[in-house]
Short mmCIF file of C-alpha atoms in Angstrom, two decimals:
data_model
loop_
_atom_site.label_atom_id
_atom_site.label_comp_id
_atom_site.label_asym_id
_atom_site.label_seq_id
_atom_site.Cartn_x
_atom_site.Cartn_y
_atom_site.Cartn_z
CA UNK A 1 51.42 77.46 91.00
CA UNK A 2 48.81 80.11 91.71
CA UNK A 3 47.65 78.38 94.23
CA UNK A 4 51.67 79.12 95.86
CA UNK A 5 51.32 82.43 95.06
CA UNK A 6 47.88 83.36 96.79
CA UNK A 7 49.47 81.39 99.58
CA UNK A 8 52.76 83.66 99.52
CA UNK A 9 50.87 86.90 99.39
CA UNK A 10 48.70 86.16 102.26
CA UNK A 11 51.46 84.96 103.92
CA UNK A 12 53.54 88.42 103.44
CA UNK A 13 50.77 89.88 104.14
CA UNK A 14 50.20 88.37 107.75
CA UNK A 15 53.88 89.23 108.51
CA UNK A 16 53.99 92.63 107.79
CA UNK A 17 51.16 92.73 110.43
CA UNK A 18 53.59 90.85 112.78
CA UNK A 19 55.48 93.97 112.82
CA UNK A 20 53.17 96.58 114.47
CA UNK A 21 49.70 98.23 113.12
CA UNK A 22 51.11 98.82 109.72
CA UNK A 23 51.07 96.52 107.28
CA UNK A 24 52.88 96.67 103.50
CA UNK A 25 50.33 97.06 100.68
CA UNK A 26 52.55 97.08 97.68
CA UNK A 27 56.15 96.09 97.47
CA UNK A 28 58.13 96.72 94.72
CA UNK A 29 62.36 95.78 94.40
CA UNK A 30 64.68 97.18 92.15
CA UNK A 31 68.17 96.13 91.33
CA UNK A 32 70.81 99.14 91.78
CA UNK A 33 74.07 97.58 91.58
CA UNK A 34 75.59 93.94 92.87
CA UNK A 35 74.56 93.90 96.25
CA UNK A 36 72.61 97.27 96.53
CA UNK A 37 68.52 96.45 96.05
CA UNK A 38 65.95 98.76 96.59
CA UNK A 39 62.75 98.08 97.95
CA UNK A 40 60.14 100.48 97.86
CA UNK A 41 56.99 99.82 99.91
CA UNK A 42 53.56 101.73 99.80
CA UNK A 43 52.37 100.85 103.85
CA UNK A 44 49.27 101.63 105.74
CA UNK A 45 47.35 101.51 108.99
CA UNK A 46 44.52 98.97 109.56
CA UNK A 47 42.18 101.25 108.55
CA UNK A 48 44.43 101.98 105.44
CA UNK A 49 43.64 105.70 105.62
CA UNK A 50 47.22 106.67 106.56
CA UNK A 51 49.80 105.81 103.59
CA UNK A 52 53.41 106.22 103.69
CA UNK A 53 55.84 105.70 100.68
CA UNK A 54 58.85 104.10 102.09
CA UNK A 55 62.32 103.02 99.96
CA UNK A 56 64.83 100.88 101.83
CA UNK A 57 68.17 100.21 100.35
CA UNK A 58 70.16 96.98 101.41
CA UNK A 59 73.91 97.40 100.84
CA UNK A 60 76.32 94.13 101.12
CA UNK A 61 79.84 95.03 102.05
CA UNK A 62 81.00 92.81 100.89
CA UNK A 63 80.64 94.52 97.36
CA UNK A 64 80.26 97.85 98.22
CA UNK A 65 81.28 100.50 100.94
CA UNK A 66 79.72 103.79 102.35
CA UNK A 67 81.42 106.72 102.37
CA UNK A 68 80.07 110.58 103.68
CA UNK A 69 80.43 113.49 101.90
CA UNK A 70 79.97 117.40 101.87
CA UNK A 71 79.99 120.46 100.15
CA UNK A 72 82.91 120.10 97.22
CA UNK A 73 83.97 117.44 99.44
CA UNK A 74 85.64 120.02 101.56
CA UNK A 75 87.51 118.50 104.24
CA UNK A 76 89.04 121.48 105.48
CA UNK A 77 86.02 122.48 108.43
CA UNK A 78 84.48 125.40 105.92
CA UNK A 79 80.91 124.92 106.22
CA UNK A 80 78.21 125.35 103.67
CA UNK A 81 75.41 123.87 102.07
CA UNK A 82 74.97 121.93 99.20
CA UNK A 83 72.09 119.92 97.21
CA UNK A 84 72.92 115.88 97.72
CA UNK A 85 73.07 115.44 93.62
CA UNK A 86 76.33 117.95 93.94
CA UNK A 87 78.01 116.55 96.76
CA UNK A 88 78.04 113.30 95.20
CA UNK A 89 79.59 114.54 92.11
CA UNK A 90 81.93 116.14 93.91
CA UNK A 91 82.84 112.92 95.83
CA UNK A 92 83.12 110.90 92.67
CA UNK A 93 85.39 113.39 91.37
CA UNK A 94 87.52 113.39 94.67
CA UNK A 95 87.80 109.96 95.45
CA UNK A 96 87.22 108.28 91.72
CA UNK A 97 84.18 106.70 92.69
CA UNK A 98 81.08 105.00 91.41
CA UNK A 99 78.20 106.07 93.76
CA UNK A 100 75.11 104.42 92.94
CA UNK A 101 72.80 105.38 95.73
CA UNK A 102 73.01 108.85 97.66
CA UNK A 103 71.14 110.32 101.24
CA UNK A 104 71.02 113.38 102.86
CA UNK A 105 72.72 112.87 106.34
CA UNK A 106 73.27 114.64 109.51
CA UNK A 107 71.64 117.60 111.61
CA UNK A 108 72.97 121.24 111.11
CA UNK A 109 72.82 124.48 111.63
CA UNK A 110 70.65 125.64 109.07
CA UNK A 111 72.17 129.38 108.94
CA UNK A 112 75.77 128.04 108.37
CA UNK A 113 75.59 124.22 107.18
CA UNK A 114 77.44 122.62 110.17
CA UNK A 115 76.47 119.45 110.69
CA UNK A 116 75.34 118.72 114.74
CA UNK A 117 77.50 115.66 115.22
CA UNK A 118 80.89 114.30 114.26
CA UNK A 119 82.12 114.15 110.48
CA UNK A 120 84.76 111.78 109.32
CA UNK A 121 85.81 111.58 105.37
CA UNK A 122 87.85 109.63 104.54
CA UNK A 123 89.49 109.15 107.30
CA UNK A 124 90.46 113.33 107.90
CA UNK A 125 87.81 114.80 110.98
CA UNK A 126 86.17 117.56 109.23
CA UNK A 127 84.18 117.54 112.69
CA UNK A 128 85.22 116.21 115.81
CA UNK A 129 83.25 114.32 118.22
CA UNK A 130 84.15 116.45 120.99
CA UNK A 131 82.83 119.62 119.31
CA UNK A 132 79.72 117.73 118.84
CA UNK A 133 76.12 118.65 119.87
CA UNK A 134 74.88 115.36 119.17
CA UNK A 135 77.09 112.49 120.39
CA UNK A 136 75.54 109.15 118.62
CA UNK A 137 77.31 107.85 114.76
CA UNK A 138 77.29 105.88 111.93
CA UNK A 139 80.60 105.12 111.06
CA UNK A 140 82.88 102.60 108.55
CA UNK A 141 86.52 101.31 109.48
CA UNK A 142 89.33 101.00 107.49
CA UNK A 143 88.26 96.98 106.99
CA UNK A 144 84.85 98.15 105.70
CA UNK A 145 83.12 97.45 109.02
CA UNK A 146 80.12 99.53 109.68
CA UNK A 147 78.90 100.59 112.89
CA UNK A 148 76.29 102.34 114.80
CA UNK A 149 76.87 103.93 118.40
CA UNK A 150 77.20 106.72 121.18
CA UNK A 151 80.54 108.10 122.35
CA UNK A 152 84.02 107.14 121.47
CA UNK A 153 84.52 106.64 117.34
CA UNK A 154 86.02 102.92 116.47
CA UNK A 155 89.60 102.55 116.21
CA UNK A 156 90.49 103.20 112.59
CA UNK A 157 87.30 104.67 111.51
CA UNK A 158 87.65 106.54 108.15
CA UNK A 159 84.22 107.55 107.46
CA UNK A 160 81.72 108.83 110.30
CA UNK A 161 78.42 110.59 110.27
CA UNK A 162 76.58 112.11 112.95
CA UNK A 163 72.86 111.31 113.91
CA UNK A 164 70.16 112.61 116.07
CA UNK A 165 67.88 109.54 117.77
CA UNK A 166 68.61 106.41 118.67
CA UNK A 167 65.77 104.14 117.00
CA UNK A 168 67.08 100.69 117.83
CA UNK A 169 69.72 99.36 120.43
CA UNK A 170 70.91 95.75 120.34
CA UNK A 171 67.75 94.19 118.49
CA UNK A 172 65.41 96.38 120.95
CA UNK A 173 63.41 99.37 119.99
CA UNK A 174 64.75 102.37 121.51
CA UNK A 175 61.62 105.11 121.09
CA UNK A 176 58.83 105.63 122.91
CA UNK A 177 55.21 105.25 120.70
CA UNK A 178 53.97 108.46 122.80
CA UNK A 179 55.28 110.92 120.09
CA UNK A 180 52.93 110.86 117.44
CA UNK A 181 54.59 113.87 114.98
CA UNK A 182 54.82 111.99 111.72
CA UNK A 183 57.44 113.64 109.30
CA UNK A 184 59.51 112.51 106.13
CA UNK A 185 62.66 110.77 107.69
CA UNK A 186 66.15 109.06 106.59
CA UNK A 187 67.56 106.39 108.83
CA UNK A 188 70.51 104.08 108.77
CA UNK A 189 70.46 100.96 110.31
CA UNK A 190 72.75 97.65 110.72
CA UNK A 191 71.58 94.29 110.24
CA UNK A 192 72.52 90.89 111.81
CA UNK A 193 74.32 90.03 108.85
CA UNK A 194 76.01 93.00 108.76
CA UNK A 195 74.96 94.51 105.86
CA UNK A 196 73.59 98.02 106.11
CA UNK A 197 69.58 99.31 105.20
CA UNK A 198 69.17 103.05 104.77
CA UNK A 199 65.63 103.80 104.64
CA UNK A 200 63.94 107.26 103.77
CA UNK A 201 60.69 107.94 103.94
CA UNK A 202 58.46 110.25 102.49
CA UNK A 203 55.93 112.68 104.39
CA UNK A 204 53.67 115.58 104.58
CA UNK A 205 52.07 114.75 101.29
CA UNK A 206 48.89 113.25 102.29
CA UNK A 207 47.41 111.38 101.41
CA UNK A 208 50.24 110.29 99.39
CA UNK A 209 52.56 109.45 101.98
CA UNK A 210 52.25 111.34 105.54
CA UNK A 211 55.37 109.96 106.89
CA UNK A 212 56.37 108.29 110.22
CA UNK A 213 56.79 108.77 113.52
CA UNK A 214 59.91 107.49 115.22
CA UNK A 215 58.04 104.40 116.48
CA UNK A 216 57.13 103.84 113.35
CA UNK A 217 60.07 104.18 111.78
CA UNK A 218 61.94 101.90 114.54
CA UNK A 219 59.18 99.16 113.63
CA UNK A 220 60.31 99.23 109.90
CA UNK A 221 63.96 98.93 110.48
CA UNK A 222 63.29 96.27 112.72
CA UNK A 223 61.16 94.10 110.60
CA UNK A 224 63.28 94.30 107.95
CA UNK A 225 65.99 93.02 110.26
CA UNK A 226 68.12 95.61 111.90
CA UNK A 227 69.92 95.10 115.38
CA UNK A 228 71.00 99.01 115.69
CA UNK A 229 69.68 102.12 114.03
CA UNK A 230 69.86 105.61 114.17
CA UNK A 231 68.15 108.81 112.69
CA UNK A 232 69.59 111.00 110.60
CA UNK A 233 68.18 114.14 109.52
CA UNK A 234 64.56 114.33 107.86
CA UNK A 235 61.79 116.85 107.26
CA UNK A 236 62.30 118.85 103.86
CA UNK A 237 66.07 117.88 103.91
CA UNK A 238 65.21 113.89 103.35
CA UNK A 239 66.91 113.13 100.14
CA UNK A 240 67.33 109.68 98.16
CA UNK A 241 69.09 109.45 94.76
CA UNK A 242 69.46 106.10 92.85
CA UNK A 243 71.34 104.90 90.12
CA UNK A 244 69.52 102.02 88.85
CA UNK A 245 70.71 99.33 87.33
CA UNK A 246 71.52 99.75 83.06
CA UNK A 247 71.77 103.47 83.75
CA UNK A 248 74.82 105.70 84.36
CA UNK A 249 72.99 108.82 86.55
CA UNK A 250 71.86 109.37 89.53
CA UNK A 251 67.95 110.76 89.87
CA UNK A 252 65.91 111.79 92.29
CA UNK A 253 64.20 108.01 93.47
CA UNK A 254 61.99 110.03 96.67
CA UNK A 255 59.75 112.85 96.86
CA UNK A 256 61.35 115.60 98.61
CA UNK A 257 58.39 117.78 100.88
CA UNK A 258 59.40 120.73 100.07
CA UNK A 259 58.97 119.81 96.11
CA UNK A 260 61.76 120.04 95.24
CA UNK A 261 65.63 118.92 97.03
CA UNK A 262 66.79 120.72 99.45
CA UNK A 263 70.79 122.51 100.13
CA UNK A 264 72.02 120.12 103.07
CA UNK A 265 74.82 119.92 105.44
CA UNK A 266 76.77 116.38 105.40
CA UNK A 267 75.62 113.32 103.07
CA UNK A 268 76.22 109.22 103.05
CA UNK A 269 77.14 107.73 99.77
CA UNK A 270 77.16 104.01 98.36
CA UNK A 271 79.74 103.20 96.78
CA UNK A 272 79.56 99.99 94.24
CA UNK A 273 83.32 98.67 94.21
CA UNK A 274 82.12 96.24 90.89
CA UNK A 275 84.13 96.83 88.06
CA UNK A 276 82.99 96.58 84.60
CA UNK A 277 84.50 93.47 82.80
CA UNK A 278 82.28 93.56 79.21
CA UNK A 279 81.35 90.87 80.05
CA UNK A 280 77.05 89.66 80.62
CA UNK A 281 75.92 89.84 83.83
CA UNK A 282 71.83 90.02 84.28
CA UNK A 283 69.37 91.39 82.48
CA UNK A 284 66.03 93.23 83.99
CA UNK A 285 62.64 93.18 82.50
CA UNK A 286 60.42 96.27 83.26
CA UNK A 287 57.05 96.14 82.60
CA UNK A 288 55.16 99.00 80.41
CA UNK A 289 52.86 99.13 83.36
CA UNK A 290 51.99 98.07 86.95
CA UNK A 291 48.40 97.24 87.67
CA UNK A 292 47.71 96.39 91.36
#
């Protein structure tokens, strides 16, 4: 049995390699909700002077759904800015949701709060593509569908978020490794399966974390199996909020650069569409500490 589990770790270990010059040090995965697990990994270079705290969040639609969100959950094209923690209250409200895991989203216009790119909730265009400075998307249809692209929306899209750089295009990466600026970033990706990862990542906290570079970041979404991905905003505006599993509020999961989180424009929400039935499901054992 230990024996297995040397084996395993050195095996992990080698993979994580595979994937570029970074390799995963620690890697710890929490439950959220049925089909939402986080997975937090502390990575490093080969030198393993150069960590970055990274939390990727696998959502299964086929239990959950994402849907975007704003200030209030205005629909009406008024634009502002609004902490992440608020807009998703204000979502729940609206819509009568559960949202278990929360990111900041798009580009904006930091003087009025409009986001860059196209904004669809639920299924009214707060922002149009056409009025659009940046022209690539995440979006959701109508049959829960997600989908990552440049151009035209899907037919019967109801939720759609704008994003900046394309990281990965039909299983290839899609950046080139000459920039080197590394920053904290949020990134939503799609994976064979078609379930959906949204990573963020902290930065400029060395040497804590010190963030990625777009390379970089492509190189994580890819190893941990997406086929199309796209940036969304980062820098002091990258925000991740969890509700864990057993617990009824969302808090803070990442560390925000600027210390503390920051008013944003647009925001992507997962919703959990389990109900509770009162009836046992799992139980999860936390240790009273961690010792590496």
């Amino acid at each position: 049995g230990a024996a297995a589990l040397v084996l395993a770790l050195v095996f992990n270990y080698i993979l994580a390699y595979a994937a570029g010059d970074r390799h995963d040090v620690v890697r710890t995965v929490s439950s959220i909700s049925p089909g939402v697990t986080e997975t937090e990994y502390y990575t490093n270079n080969e030198a393993n002077d150069d960590q970055t705290v990274v939390y990727a969040v696998n959502v299964d639609l086929s239990q959950n759904t994402l849907i975007t969100g704003y200030k209030d959950y205005d629909t009406s094209g008024t634009w502002g800015m609004q902490r992440v923690r608020e807009q998703a209250a204000a979502a729940e409200a609206n819509r009568r949701v559960n949202i278990v895991a929360a990111f900041n989203g798009d580009f904006y216009n930091m003087g009025t709060g409009e986001p860059s790119g196209v904004l669809v909730m639920n299924g009214i265009t707060v922002k149009s593509l056409a009025s659009a400075q940046e022209k690539n998307w995440f979006a959701v249809t109508e049959d829960n569908k997600a989908y990552i692209g440049t151009g035209t929306l899907p037919e019967n899209t109801v939720e759609a978020i704008g994003g900046a750089t394309m990281l990965i295009k039909d299983g290839q990466i899609n950046v080139s490794e000459s920039d080197t600026t590394k920053n904290p970033r949020t990134a939503v990706g799609i994976k064979a399966n078609g379930n959906v990862l949204i990573l963020s990542a902290n930065g400029r906290q060395e040497p804590f974390s010190s963030g990625y570079t777009y390379y970089e970041l492509a190189e994580k979404m890819l190893e941990l199996g997406c086929v199309d991905a796209l940036n969304l905003d980062g820098g002091g505006s990258a925000t991740y909020l969890a509700q864990y599993a057993g617990t009824d509020e969302l808090v803070l999961a990442n560390s925000p650069s600027d210390g503390q989180e920051r008013s944003v424009s647009s925001s992507l929400f997962v919703v959990s569409n389990s109900e509770k039935t009162g009836v046992f499901g799992s139980a999860i054992v936390s240790p009273d500490n961690e010792v590496y």
